[in-house]
Amino acid sequence: MNKAKKKQHFVPQCYLRNFVGEDKKLLVLDKIKKSIYPADVKDVAQDRYFNDFPDPFLPEELRDKTKSQFIEDDLSKVESSFGEFLKRIINCLEEIEKKTYLILLEF
């Protein structure tokens, strides 16, 4: 039996990882407390059971926490592919940036 996923991100972790500092932390702005603090990617832009369907909307056979997480399961598969695609885009942009820098050095 699969373990229920409690922390479900509404911003993919693969996206957030591109904004961490050398300490692998994100800087989070808490608008209510008016403070900024470092946090792990796994603790940011997430909520408990965010993508779960509420039990009243599910057929009886899916009212088990691990079965009601089919949206979260499908999103995690898509996010895995998205993460690889995002890495390729960033690497491509970094290469373009290096070439542009070398061209500018010639002037």
PDB file of N, CA and C in Angstrom:
ATOM      1  N   MET A   1       0.839  -1.189   0.000  1.00  0.00           N
ATOM      2  CA  MET A   1       0.000   0.000   0.000  1.00  0.00           C
ATOM      3  C   MET A   1       0.882   1.250   0.000  1.00  0.00           C
ATOM      4  N   ASN A   2       0.556   2.201  -0.878  1.00  0.00           N
ATOM      5  CA  ASN A   2       1.308   3.439  -0.962  1.00  0.00           C
ATOM      6  C   ASN A   2       1.024   4.328   0.241  1.00  0.00           C
ATOM      7  N   LYS A   3       2.033   5.081   0.620  1.00  0.00           N
ATOM      8  CA  LYS A   3       1.871   6.021   1.720  1.00  0.00           C
ATOM      9  C   LYS A   3       1.252   7.310   1.185  1.00  0.00           C
ATOM     10  N   ALA A   4       0.283   7.850   1.894  1.00  0.00           N
ATOM     11  CA  ALA A   4      -0.374   9.085   1.477  1.00  0.00           C
ATOM     12  C   ALA A   4       0.624  10.242   1.499  1.00  0.00           C
ATOM     13  N   LYS A   5       0.554  11.072   0.473  1.00  0.00           N
ATOM     14  CA  LYS A   5       1.435  12.244   0.379  1.00  0.00           C
ATOM     15  C   LYS A   5       0.724  13.419   1.020  1.00  0.00           C
ATOM     16  N   LYS A   6       1.279  13.917   2.108  1.00  0.00           N
ATOM     17  CA  LYS A   6       0.648  15.029   2.819  1.00  0.00           C
ATOM     18  C   LYS A   6       1.004  16.370   2.189  1.00  0.00           C
ATOM     19  N   LYS A   7       2.305  16.612   1.990  1.00  0.00           N
ATOM     20  CA  LYS A   7       2.754  17.883   1.427  1.00  0.00           C
ATOM     21  C   LYS A   7       2.630  17.821  -0.092  1.00  0.00           C
ATOM     22  N   GLN A   8       1.714  18.615  -0.622  1.00  0.00           N
ATOM     23  CA  GLN A   8       1.498  18.643  -2.061  1.00  0.00           C
ATOM     24  C   GLN A   8       1.724  20.071  -2.555  1.00  0.00           C
ATOM     25  N   HIS A   9       2.637  20.199  -3.499  1.00  0.00           N
ATOM     26  CA  HIS A   9       3.065  21.519  -3.965  1.00  0.00           C
ATOM     27  C   HIS A   9       2.161  22.070  -5.059  1.00  0.00           C
ATOM     28  N   PHE A  10       1.862  23.364  -4.955  1.00  0.00           N
ATOM     29  CA  PHE A  10       1.137  24.034  -6.026  1.00  0.00           C
ATOM     30  C   PHE A  10       2.095  24.755  -6.957  1.00  0.00           C
ATOM     31  N   VAL A  11       3.372  24.831  -6.586  1.00  0.00           N
ATOM     32  CA  VAL A  11       4.452  25.240  -7.482  1.00  0.00           C
ATOM     33  C   VAL A  11       5.441  24.071  -7.473  1.00  0.00           C
ATOM     34  N   PRO A  12       5.739  23.514  -8.640  1.00  0.00           N
ATOM     35  CA  PRO A  12       6.614  22.331  -8.677  1.00  0.00           C
ATOM     36  C   PRO A  12       7.977  22.584  -8.031  1.00  0.00           C
ATOM     37  N   GLN A  13       8.446  21.601  -7.285  1.00  0.00           N
ATOM     38  CA  GLN A  13       9.737  21.716  -6.621  1.00  0.00           C
ATOM     39  C   GLN A  13      10.876  21.864  -7.632  1.00  0.00           C
ATOM     40  N   CYS A  14      10.745  21.216  -8.790  1.00  0.00           N
ATOM     41  CA  CYS A  14      11.793  21.323  -9.814  1.00  0.00           C
ATOM     42  C   CYS A  14      11.934  22.769 -10.296  1.00  0.00           C
ATOM     43  N   TYR A  15      10.870  23.521 -10.254  1.00  0.00           N
ATOM     44  CA  TYR A  15      10.903  24.936 -10.613  1.00  0.00           C
ATOM     45  C   TYR A  15      11.537  25.752  -9.482  1.00  0.00           C
ATOM     46  N   LEU A  16      11.113  25.494  -8.270  1.00  0.00           N
ATOM     47  CA  LEU A  16      11.613  26.241  -7.112  1.00  0.00           C
ATOM     48  C   LEU A  16      13.117  26.059  -6.905  1.00  0.00           C
ATOM     49  N   ARG A  17      13.628  24.876  -7.224  1.00  0.00           N
ATOM     50  CA  ARG A  17      15.062  24.598  -7.001  1.00  0.00           C
ATOM     51  C   ARG A  17      15.969  25.548  -7.783  1.00  0.00           C
ATOM     52  N   ASN A  18      15.446  26.169  -8.806  1.00  0.00           N
ATOM     53  CA  ASN A  18      16.245  27.104  -9.601  1.00  0.00           C
ATOM     54  C   ASN A  18      16.438  28.449  -8.914  1.00  0.00           C
ATOM     55  N   PHE A  19      15.833  28.628  -7.765  1.00  0.00           N
ATOM     56  CA  PHE A  19      15.920  29.898  -7.047  1.00  0.00           C
ATOM     57  C   PHE A  19      16.598  29.776  -5.687  1.00  0.00           C
ATOM     58  N   VAL A  20      17.200  28.640  -5.409  1.00  0.00           N
ATOM     59  CA  VAL A  20      17.863  28.452  -4.110  1.00  0.00           C
ATOM     60  C   VAL A  20      19.239  29.101  -4.122  1.00  0.00           C
ATOM     61  N   GLY A  21      19.705  29.433  -2.917  1.00  0.00           N
ATOM     62  CA  GLY A  21      21.044  29.981  -2.766  1.00  0.00           C
ATOM     63  C   GLY A  21      22.061  28.860  -2.605  1.00  0.00           C
ATOM     64  N   GLU A  22      23.277  29.239  -2.285  1.00  0.00           N
ATOM     65  CA  GLU A  22      24.352  28.246  -2.091  1.00  0.00           C
ATOM     66  C   GLU A  22      24.037  27.279  -0.959  1.00  0.00           C
ATOM     67  N   ASP A  23      23.227  27.731  -0.011  1.00  0.00           N
ATOM     68  CA  ASP A  23      22.850  26.882   1.128  1.00  0.00           C
ATOM     69  C   ASP A  23      21.662  25.977   0.807  1.00  0.00           C
ATOM     70  N   LYS A  24      21.238  25.973  -0.469  1.00  0.00           N
ATOM     71  CA  LYS A  24      20.099  25.155  -0.945  1.00  0.00           C
ATOM     72  C   LYS A  24      18.772  25.573  -0.316  1.00  0.00           C
ATOM     73  N   LYS A  25      18.675  26.838   0.117  1.00  0.00           N
ATOM     74  CA  LYS A  25      17.458  27.368   0.733  1.00  0.00           C
ATOM     75  C   LYS A  25      16.871  28.471  -0.144  1.00  0.00           C
ATOM     76  N   LEU A  26      15.565  28.599  -0.081  1.00  0.00           N
ATOM     77  CA  LEU A  26      14.860  29.713  -0.700  1.00  0.00           C
ATOM     78  C   LEU A  26      14.670  30.800   0.339  1.00  0.00           C
ATOM     79  N   LEU A  27      14.643  32.035  -0.090  1.00  0.00           N
ATOM     80  CA  LEU A  27      14.269  33.107   0.820  1.00  0.00           C
ATOM     81  C   LEU A  27      12.774  33.335   0.659  1.00  0.00           C
ATOM     82  N   VAL A  28      12.055  33.231   1.753  1.00  0.00           N
ATOM     83  CA  VAL A  28      10.598  33.323   1.750  1.00  0.00           C
ATOM     84  C   VAL A  28      10.180  34.636   2.393  1.00  0.00           C
ATOM     85  N   LEU A  29       9.262  35.330   1.729  1.00  0.00           N
ATOM     86  CA  LEU A  29       8.705  36.562   2.275  1.00  0.00           C
ATOM     87  C   LEU A  29       7.351  36.230   2.886  1.00  0.00           C
ATOM     88  N   ASP A  30       7.231  36.440   4.174  1.00  0.00           N
ATOM     89  CA  ASP A  30       5.954  36.269   4.870  1.00  0.00           C
ATOM     90  C   ASP A  30       5.315  37.650   4.959  1.00  0.00           C
ATOM     91  N   LYS A  31       4.319  37.875   4.116  1.00  0.00           N
ATOM     92  CA  LYS A  31       3.684  39.195   4.049  1.00  0.00           C
ATOM     93  C   LYS A  31       2.892  39.520   5.303  1.00  0.00           C
ATOM     94  N   ILE A  32       2.378  38.522   5.976  1.00  0.00           N
ATOM     95  CA  ILE A  32       1.585  38.757   7.183  1.00  0.00           C
ATOM     96  C   ILE A  32       2.489  39.138   8.354  1.00  0.00           C
ATOM     97  N   LYS A  33       3.542  38.344   8.562  1.00  0.00           N
ATOM     98  CA  LYS A  33       4.474  38.626   9.662  1.00  0.00           C
ATOM     99  C   LYS A  33       5.512  39.678   9.291  1.00  0.00           C
ATOM    100  N   LYS A  34       5.525  40.062   8.026  1.00  0.00           N
ATOM    101  CA  LYS A  34       6.490  41.039   7.516  1.00  0.00           C
ATOM    102  C   LYS A  34       7.921  40.625   7.843  1.00  0.00           C
ATOM    103  N   SER A  35       8.238  39.393   7.435  1.00  0.00           N
ATOM    104  CA  SER A  35       9.588  38.898   7.669  1.00  0.00           C
ATOM    105  C   SER A  35      10.051  38.070   6.469  1.00  0.00           C
ATOM    106  N   ILE A  36      11.356  37.906   6.388  1.00  0.00           N
ATOM    107  CA  ILE A  36      11.982  37.075   5.359  1.00  0.00           C
ATOM    108  C   ILE A  36      12.802  36.018   6.084  1.00  0.00           C
ATOM    109  N   TYR A  37      12.683  34.765   5.635  1.00  0.00           N
ATOM    110  CA  TYR A  37      13.418  33.683   6.278  1.00  0.00           C
ATOM    111  C   TYR A  37      13.793  32.613   5.249  1.00  0.00           C
ATOM    112  N   PRO A  38      14.882  31.877   5.498  1.00  0.00           N
ATOM    113  CA  PRO A  38      15.266  30.794   4.592  1.00  0.00           C
ATOM    114  C   PRO A  38      14.406  29.551   4.855  1.00  0.00           C
ATOM    115  N   ALA A  39      14.115  28.813   3.780  1.00  0.00           N
ATOM    116  CA  ALA A  39      13.310  27.592   3.917  1.00  0.00           C
ATOM    117  C   ALA A  39      13.740  26.569   2.877  1.00  0.00           C
ATOM    118  N   ASP A  40      13.526  25.302   3.197  1.00  0.00           N
ATOM    119  CA  ASP A  40      13.784  24.221   2.250  1.00  0.00           C
ATOM    120  C   ASP A  40      12.708  24.229   1.168  1.00  0.00           C
ATOM    121  N   VAL A  41      13.089  23.825  -0.029  1.00  0.00           N
ATOM    122  CA  VAL A  41      12.151  23.762  -1.147  1.00  0.00           C
ATOM    123  C   VAL A  41      10.937  22.906  -0.797  1.00  0.00           C
ATOM    124  N   LYS A  42      11.160  21.820  -0.078  1.00  0.00           N
ATOM    125  CA  LYS A  42      10.058  20.899   0.242  1.00  0.00           C
ATOM    126  C   LYS A  42       9.000  21.532   1.156  1.00  0.00           C
ATOM    127  N   ASP A  43       9.348  22.650   1.796  1.00  0.00           N
ATOM    128  CA  ASP A  43       8.429  23.292   2.735  1.00  0.00           C
ATOM    129  C   ASP A  43       7.763  24.556   2.187  1.00  0.00           C
ATOM    130  N   VAL A  44       8.003  24.858   0.913  1.00  0.00           N
ATOM    131  CA  VAL A  44       7.509  26.105   0.326  1.00  0.00           C
ATOM    132  C   VAL A  44       6.480  25.796  -0.770  1.00  0.00           C
ATOM    133  N   ALA A  45       5.510  26.677  -0.924  1.00  0.00           N
ATOM    134  CA  ALA A  45       4.493  26.573  -1.985  1.00  0.00           C
ATOM    135  C   ALA A  45       3.799  25.220  -1.959  1.00  0.00           C
ATOM    136  N   GLN A  46       3.421  24.794  -0.777  1.00  0.00           N
ATOM    137  CA  GLN A  46       2.739  23.514  -0.603  1.00  0.00           C
ATOM    138  C   GLN A  46       1.676  23.656   0.472  1.00  0.00           C
ATOM    139  N   ASP A  47       0.762  22.711   0.453  1.00  0.00           N
ATOM    140  CA  ASP A  47      -0.273  22.655   1.477  1.00  0.00           C
ATOM    141  C   ASP A  47      -0.628  21.195   1.693  1.00  0.00           C
ATOM    142  N   ARG A  48      -1.087  20.895   2.860  1.00  0.00           N
ATOM    143  CA  ARG A  48      -1.465  19.505   3.173  1.00  0.00           C
ATOM    144  C   ARG A  48      -2.639  19.069   2.291  1.00  0.00           C
ATOM    145  N   TYR A  49      -2.420  17.978   1.595  1.00  0.00           N
ATOM    146  CA  TYR A  49      -3.449  17.359   0.759  1.00  0.00           C
ATOM    147  C   TYR A  49      -4.069  18.330  -0.252  1.00  0.00           C
ATOM    148  N   PHE A  50      -3.277  19.256  -0.765  1.00  0.00           N
ATOM    149  CA  PHE A  50      -3.760  20.313  -1.660  1.00  0.00           C
ATOM    150  C   PHE A  50      -4.488  19.772  -2.897  1.00  0.00           C
ATOM    151  N   ASN A  51      -3.957  18.715  -3.515  1.00  0.00           N
ATOM    152  CA  ASN A  51      -4.529  18.192  -4.758  1.00  0.00           C
ATOM    153  C   ASN A  51      -5.507  17.035  -4.560  1.00  0.00           C
ATOM    154  N   ASP A  52      -5.781  16.673  -3.338  1.00  0.00           N
ATOM    155  CA  ASP A  52      -6.708  15.566  -3.081  1.00  0.00           C
ATOM    156  C   ASP A  52      -8.148  15.977  -3.361  1.00  0.00           C
ATOM    157  N   PHE A  53      -8.895  15.046  -3.872  1.00  0.00           N
ATOM    158  CA  PHE A  53     -10.331  15.255  -4.046  1.00  0.00           C
ATOM    159  C   PHE A  53     -11.016  15.043  -2.708  1.00  0.00           C
ATOM    160  N   PRO A  54     -11.950  15.889  -2.332  1.00  0.00           N
ATOM    161  CA  PRO A  54     -12.701  15.654  -1.089  1.00  0.00           C
ATOM    162  C   PRO A  54     -13.527  14.367  -1.208  1.00  0.00           C
ATOM    163  N   ASP A  55     -13.574  13.610  -0.150  1.00  0.00           N
ATOM    164  CA  ASP A  55     -14.295  12.331  -0.156  1.00  0.00           C
ATOM    165  C   ASP A  55     -15.736  12.403  -0.682  1.00  0.00           C
ATOM    166  N   PRO A  56     -16.532  13.405  -0.338  1.00  0.00           N
ATOM    167  CA  PRO A  56     -17.915  13.418  -0.832  1.00  0.00           C
ATOM    168  C   PRO A  56     -18.034  13.413  -2.366  1.00  0.00           C
ATOM    169  N   PHE A  57     -16.979  13.834  -3.061  1.00  0.00           N
ATOM    170  CA  PHE A  57     -17.020  13.890  -4.524  1.00  0.00           C
ATOM    171  C   PHE A  57     -16.485  12.620  -5.179  1.00  0.00           C
ATOM    172  N   LEU A  58     -16.029  11.684  -4.373  1.00  0.00           N
ATOM    173  CA  LEU A  58     -15.434  10.461  -4.906  1.00  0.00           C
ATOM    174  C   LEU A  58     -16.364   9.272  -4.755  1.00  0.00           C
ATOM    175  N   PRO A  59     -16.268   8.329  -5.694  1.00  0.00           N
ATOM    176  CA  PRO A  59     -17.000   7.080  -5.489  1.00  0.00           C
ATOM    177  C   PRO A  59     -16.437   6.351  -4.266  1.00  0.00           C
ATOM    178  N   GLU A  60     -17.215   5.540  -3.668  1.00  0.00           N
ATOM    179  CA  GLU A  60     -16.836   4.836  -2.432  1.00  0.00           C
ATOM    180  C   GLU A  60     -15.485   4.131  -2.538  1.00  0.00           C
ATOM    181  N   GLU A  61     -15.199   3.501  -3.684  1.00  0.00           N
ATOM    182  CA  GLU A  61     -13.954   2.729  -3.828  1.00  0.00           C
ATOM    183  C   GLU A  61     -12.689   3.595  -3.863  1.00  0.00           C
ATOM    184  N   LEU A  62     -12.827   4.911  -4.019  1.00  0.00           N
ATOM    185  CA  LEU A  62     -11.663   5.807  -4.037  1.00  0.00           C
ATOM    186  C   LEU A  62     -11.519   6.627  -2.754  1.00  0.00           C
ATOM    187  N   ARG A  63     -12.301   6.325  -1.754  1.00  0.00           N
ATOM    188  CA  ARG A  63     -12.273   7.130  -0.529  1.00  0.00           C
ATOM    189  C   ARG A  63     -11.176   6.722   0.443  1.00  0.00           C
ATOM    190  N   ASP A  64     -10.173   6.121  -0.057  1.00  0.00           N
ATOM    191  CA  ASP A  64      -8.973   5.774   0.697  1.00  0.00           C
ATOM    192  C   ASP A  64      -7.944   6.855   0.340  1.00  0.00           C
ATOM    193  N   LYS A  65      -7.213   7.387   1.328  1.00  0.00           N
ATOM    194  CA  LYS A  65      -6.277   8.497   1.092  1.00  0.00           C
ATOM    195  C   LYS A  65      -5.318   8.219  -0.062  1.00  0.00           C
ATOM    196  N   THR A  66      -4.803   7.006  -0.154  1.00  0.00           N
ATOM    197  CA  THR A  66      -3.834   6.732  -1.212  1.00  0.00           C
ATOM    198  C   THR A  66      -4.494   6.668  -2.581  1.00  0.00           C
ATOM    199  N   LYS A  67      -5.761   6.285  -2.643  1.00  0.00           N
ATOM    200  CA  LYS A  67      -6.461   6.223  -3.925  1.00  0.00           C
ATOM    201  C   LYS A  67      -6.996   7.593  -4.337  1.00  0.00           C
ATOM    202  N   SER A  68      -7.326   8.422  -3.382  1.00  0.00           N
ATOM    203  CA  SER A  68      -7.888   9.741  -3.695  1.00  0.00           C
ATOM    204  C   SER A  68      -6.806  10.721  -4.149  1.00  0.00           C
ATOM    205  N   GLN A  69      -5.565  10.264  -4.202  1.00  0.00           N
ATOM    206  CA  GLN A  69      -4.466  11.134  -4.609  1.00  0.00           C
ATOM    207  C   GLN A  69      -4.074  10.933  -6.073  1.00  0.00           C
ATOM    208  N   PHE A  70      -5.018  10.540  -6.887  1.00  0.00           N
ATOM    209  CA  PHE A  70      -4.704  10.273  -8.284  1.00  0.00           C
ATOM    210  C   PHE A  70      -4.261  11.540  -9.020  1.00  0.00           C
ATOM    211  N   ILE A  71      -4.767  12.699  -8.633  1.00  0.00           N
ATOM    212  CA  ILE A  71      -4.329  13.950  -9.262  1.00  0.00           C
ATOM    213  C   ILE A  71      -2.869  14.220  -8.896  1.00  0.00           C
ATOM    214  N   GLU A  72      -2.548  14.088  -7.623  1.00  0.00           N
ATOM    215  CA  GLU A  72      -1.169  14.284  -7.163  1.00  0.00           C
ATOM    216  C   GLU A  72      -0.231  13.298  -7.844  1.00  0.00           C
ATOM    217  N   ASP A  73      -0.642  12.059  -7.984  1.00  0.00           N
ATOM    218  CA  ASP A  73       0.185  11.040  -8.642  1.00  0.00           C
ATOM    219  C   ASP A  73       0.446  11.395 -10.098  1.00  0.00           C
ATOM    220  N   ASP A  74      -0.597  11.814 -10.803  1.00  0.00           N
ATOM    221  CA  ASP A  74      -0.434  12.184 -12.210  1.00  0.00           C
ATOM    222  C   ASP A  74       0.414  13.446 -12.365  1.00  0.00           C
ATOM    223  N   LEU A  75       0.211  14.417 -11.489  1.00  0.00           N
ATOM    224  CA  LEU A  75       1.024  15.638 -11.542  1.00  0.00           C
ATOM    225  C   LEU A  75       2.497  15.336 -11.299  1.00  0.00           C
ATOM    226  N   SER A  76       2.792  14.427 -10.388  1.00  0.00           N
ATOM    227  CA  SER A  76       4.199  14.107 -10.112  1.00  0.00           C
ATOM    228  C   SER A  76       4.869  13.495 -11.337  1.00  0.00           C
ATOM    229  N   LYS A  77       4.125  12.729 -12.134  1.00  0.00           N
ATOM    230  CA  LYS A  77       4.686  12.167 -13.377  1.00  0.00           C
ATOM    231  C   LYS A  77       4.972  13.276 -14.391  1.00  0.00           C
ATOM    232  N   VAL A  78       4.043  14.205 -14.530  1.00  0.00           N
ATOM    233  CA  VAL A  78       4.220  15.315 -15.463  1.00  0.00           C
ATOM    234  C   VAL A  78       5.364  16.215 -15.003  1.00  0.00           C
ATOM    235  N   GLU A  79       5.437  16.472 -13.702  1.00  0.00           N
ATOM    236  CA  GLU A  79       6.478  17.349 -13.168  1.00  0.00           C
ATOM    237  C   GLU A  79       7.866  16.773 -13.363  1.00  0.00           C
ATOM    238  N   SER A  80       7.977  15.471 -13.360  1.00  0.00           N
ATOM    239  CA  SER A  80       9.264  14.832 -13.603  1.00  0.00           C
ATOM    240  C   SER A  80       9.750  15.173 -15.018  1.00  0.00           C
ATOM    241  N   SER A  81       8.883  15.055 -16.000  1.00  0.00           N
ATOM    242  CA  SER A  81       9.231  15.406 -17.383  1.00  0.00           C
ATOM    243  C   SER A  81       9.476  16.907 -17.517  1.00  0.00           C
ATOM    244  N   PHE A  82       8.653  17.686 -16.851  1.00  0.00           N
ATOM    245  CA  PHE A  82       8.799  19.139 -16.887  1.00  0.00           C
ATOM    246  C   PHE A  82      10.153  19.549 -16.311  1.00  0.00           C
ATOM    247  N   GLY A  83      10.574  18.894 -15.243  1.00  0.00           N
ATOM    248  CA  GLY A  83      11.856  19.202 -14.621  1.00  0.00           C
ATOM    249  C   GLY A  83      13.016  18.989 -15.580  1.00  0.00           C
ATOM    250  N   GLU A  84      12.983  17.903 -16.324  1.00  0.00           N
ATOM    251  CA  GLU A  84      14.036  17.628 -17.309  1.00  0.00           C
ATOM    252  C   GLU A  84      14.008  18.672 -18.425  1.00  0.00           C
ATOM    253  N   PHE A  85      12.823  19.010 -18.894  1.00  0.00           N
ATOM    254  CA  PHE A  85      12.660  20.023 -19.938  1.00  0.00           C
ATOM    255  C   PHE A  85      13.181  21.379 -19.455  1.00  0.00           C
ATOM    256  N   LEU A  86      12.857  21.737 -18.235  1.00  0.00           N
ATOM    257  CA  LEU A  86      13.299  23.002 -17.650  1.00  0.00           C
ATOM    258  C   LEU A  86      14.828  23.063 -17.568  1.00  0.00           C
ATOM    259  N   LYS A  87      15.458  21.967 -17.168  1.00  0.00           N
ATOM    260  CA  LYS A  87      16.934  21.914 -17.114  1.00  0.00           C
ATOM    261  C   LYS A  87      17.536  22.179 -18.488  1.00  0.00           C
ATOM    262  N   ARG A  88      16.941  21.577 -19.514  1.00  0.00           N
ATOM    263  CA  ARG A  88      17.454  21.758 -20.879  1.00  0.00           C
ATOM    264  C   ARG A  88      17.334  23.209 -21.321  1.00  0.00           C
ATOM    265  N   ILE A  89      16.217  23.848 -20.999  1.00  0.00           N
ATOM    266  CA  ILE A  89      16.029  25.259 -21.357  1.00  0.00           C
ATOM    267  C   ILE A  89      17.064  26.126 -20.650  1.00  0.00           C
ATOM    268  N   ILE A  90      17.247  25.902 -19.363  1.00  0.00           N
ATOM    269  CA  ILE A  90      18.206  26.700 -18.588  1.00  0.00           C
ATOM    270  C   ILE A  90      19.621  26.499 -19.110  1.00  0.00           C
ATOM    271  N   ASN A  91      19.995  25.259 -19.398  1.00  0.00           N
ATOM    272  CA  ASN A  91      21.334  24.989 -19.945  1.00  0.00           C
ATOM    273  C   ASN A  91      21.534  25.690 -21.286  1.00  0.00           C
ATOM    274  N   CYS A  92      20.492  25.685 -22.110  1.00  0.00           N
ATOM    275  CA  CYS A  92      20.558  26.345 -23.412  1.00  0.00           C
ATOM    276  C   CYS A  92      20.735  27.853 -23.234  1.00  0.00           C
ATOM    277  N   LEU A  93      19.986  28.439 -22.329  1.00  0.00           N
ATOM    278  CA  LEU A  93      20.092  29.875 -22.077  1.00  0.00           C
ATOM    279  C   LEU A  93      21.454  30.246 -21.517  1.00  0.00           C
ATOM    280  N   GLU A  94      22.004  29.393 -20.660  1.00  0.00           N
ATOM    281  CA  GLU A  94      23.336  29.653 -20.118  1.00  0.00           C
ATOM    282  C   GLU A  94      24.386  29.619 -21.225  1.00  0.00           C
ATOM    283  N   GLU A  95      24.232  28.701 -22.167  1.00  0.00           N
ATOM    284  CA  GLU A  95      25.161  28.609 -23.295  1.00  0.00           C
ATOM    285  C   GLU A  95      25.061  29.852 -24.174  1.00  0.00           C
ATOM    286  N   ILE A  96      23.850  30.315 -24.430  1.00  0.00           N
ATOM    287  CA  ILE A  96      23.649  31.544 -25.208  1.00  0.00           C
ATOM    288  C   ILE A  96      24.282  32.729 -24.486  1.00  0.00           C
ATOM    289  N   GLU A  97      24.116  32.777 -23.175  1.00  0.00           N
ATOM    290  CA  GLU A  97      24.684  33.865 -22.379  1.00  0.00           C
ATOM    291  C   GLU A  97      26.212  33.863 -22.477  1.00  0.00           C
ATOM    292  N   LYS A  98      26.832  32.688 -22.412  1.00  0.00           N
ATOM    293  CA  LYS A  98      28.294  32.584 -22.530  1.00  0.00           C
ATOM    294  C   LYS A  98      28.760  33.078 -23.897  1.00  0.00           C
ATOM    295  N   LYS A  99      28.060  32.665 -24.958  1.00  0.00           N
ATOM    296  CA  LYS A  99      28.438  33.077 -26.317  1.00  0.00           C
ATOM    297  C   LYS A  99      28.283  34.577 -26.485  1.00  0.00           C
ATOM    298  N   THR A 100      27.216  35.136 -25.938  1.00  0.00           N
ATOM    299  CA  THR A 100      26.987  36.578 -26.022  1.00  0.00           C
ATOM    300  C   THR A 100      28.087  37.322 -25.283  1.00  0.00           C
ATOM    301  N   TYR A 101      28.482  36.818 -24.139  1.00  0.00           N
ATOM    302  CA  TYR A 101      29.546  37.444 -23.355  1.00  0.00           C
ATOM    303  C   TYR A 101      30.853  37.443 -24.155  1.00  0.00           C
ATOM    304  N   LEU A 102      31.170  36.323 -24.800  1.00  0.00           N
ATOM    305  CA  LEU A 102      32.401  36.243 -25.596  1.00  0.00           C
ATOM    306  C   LEU A 102      32.360  37.200 -26.776  1.00  0.00           C
ATOM    307  N   ILE A 103      31.207  37.346 -27.404  1.00  0.00           N
ATOM    308  CA  ILE A 103      31.058  38.282 -28.521  1.00  0.00           C
ATOM    309  C   ILE A 103      31.277  39.714 -28.028  1.00  0.00           C
ATOM    310  N   LEU A 104      30.714  40.023 -26.866  1.00  0.00           N
ATOM    311  CA  LEU A 104      30.870  41.378 -26.323  1.00  0.00           C
ATOM    312  C   LEU A 104      32.316  41.677 -25.941  1.00  0.00           C
ATOM    313  N   LEU A 105      33.052  40.659 -25.530  1.00  0.00           N
ATOM    314  CA  LEU A 105      34.467  40.848 -25.184  1.00  0.00           C
ATOM    315  C   LEU A 105      35.296  41.255 -26.396  1.00  0.00           C
ATOM    316  N   GLU A 106      34.865  40.843 -27.574  1.00  0.00           N
ATOM    317  CA  GLU A 106      35.615  41.163 -28.800  1.00  0.00           C
ATOM    318  C   GLU A 106      35.535  42.635 -29.145  1.00  0.00           C
ATOM    319  N   PHE A 107      34.518  43.341 -28.645  1.00  0.00           N
ATOM    320  CA  PHE A 107      34.366  44.761 -28.980  1.00  0.00           C
ATOM    321  C   PHE A 107      35.208  45.628 -28.129  1.00  0.00           C
TER     322      PHE A 107
END
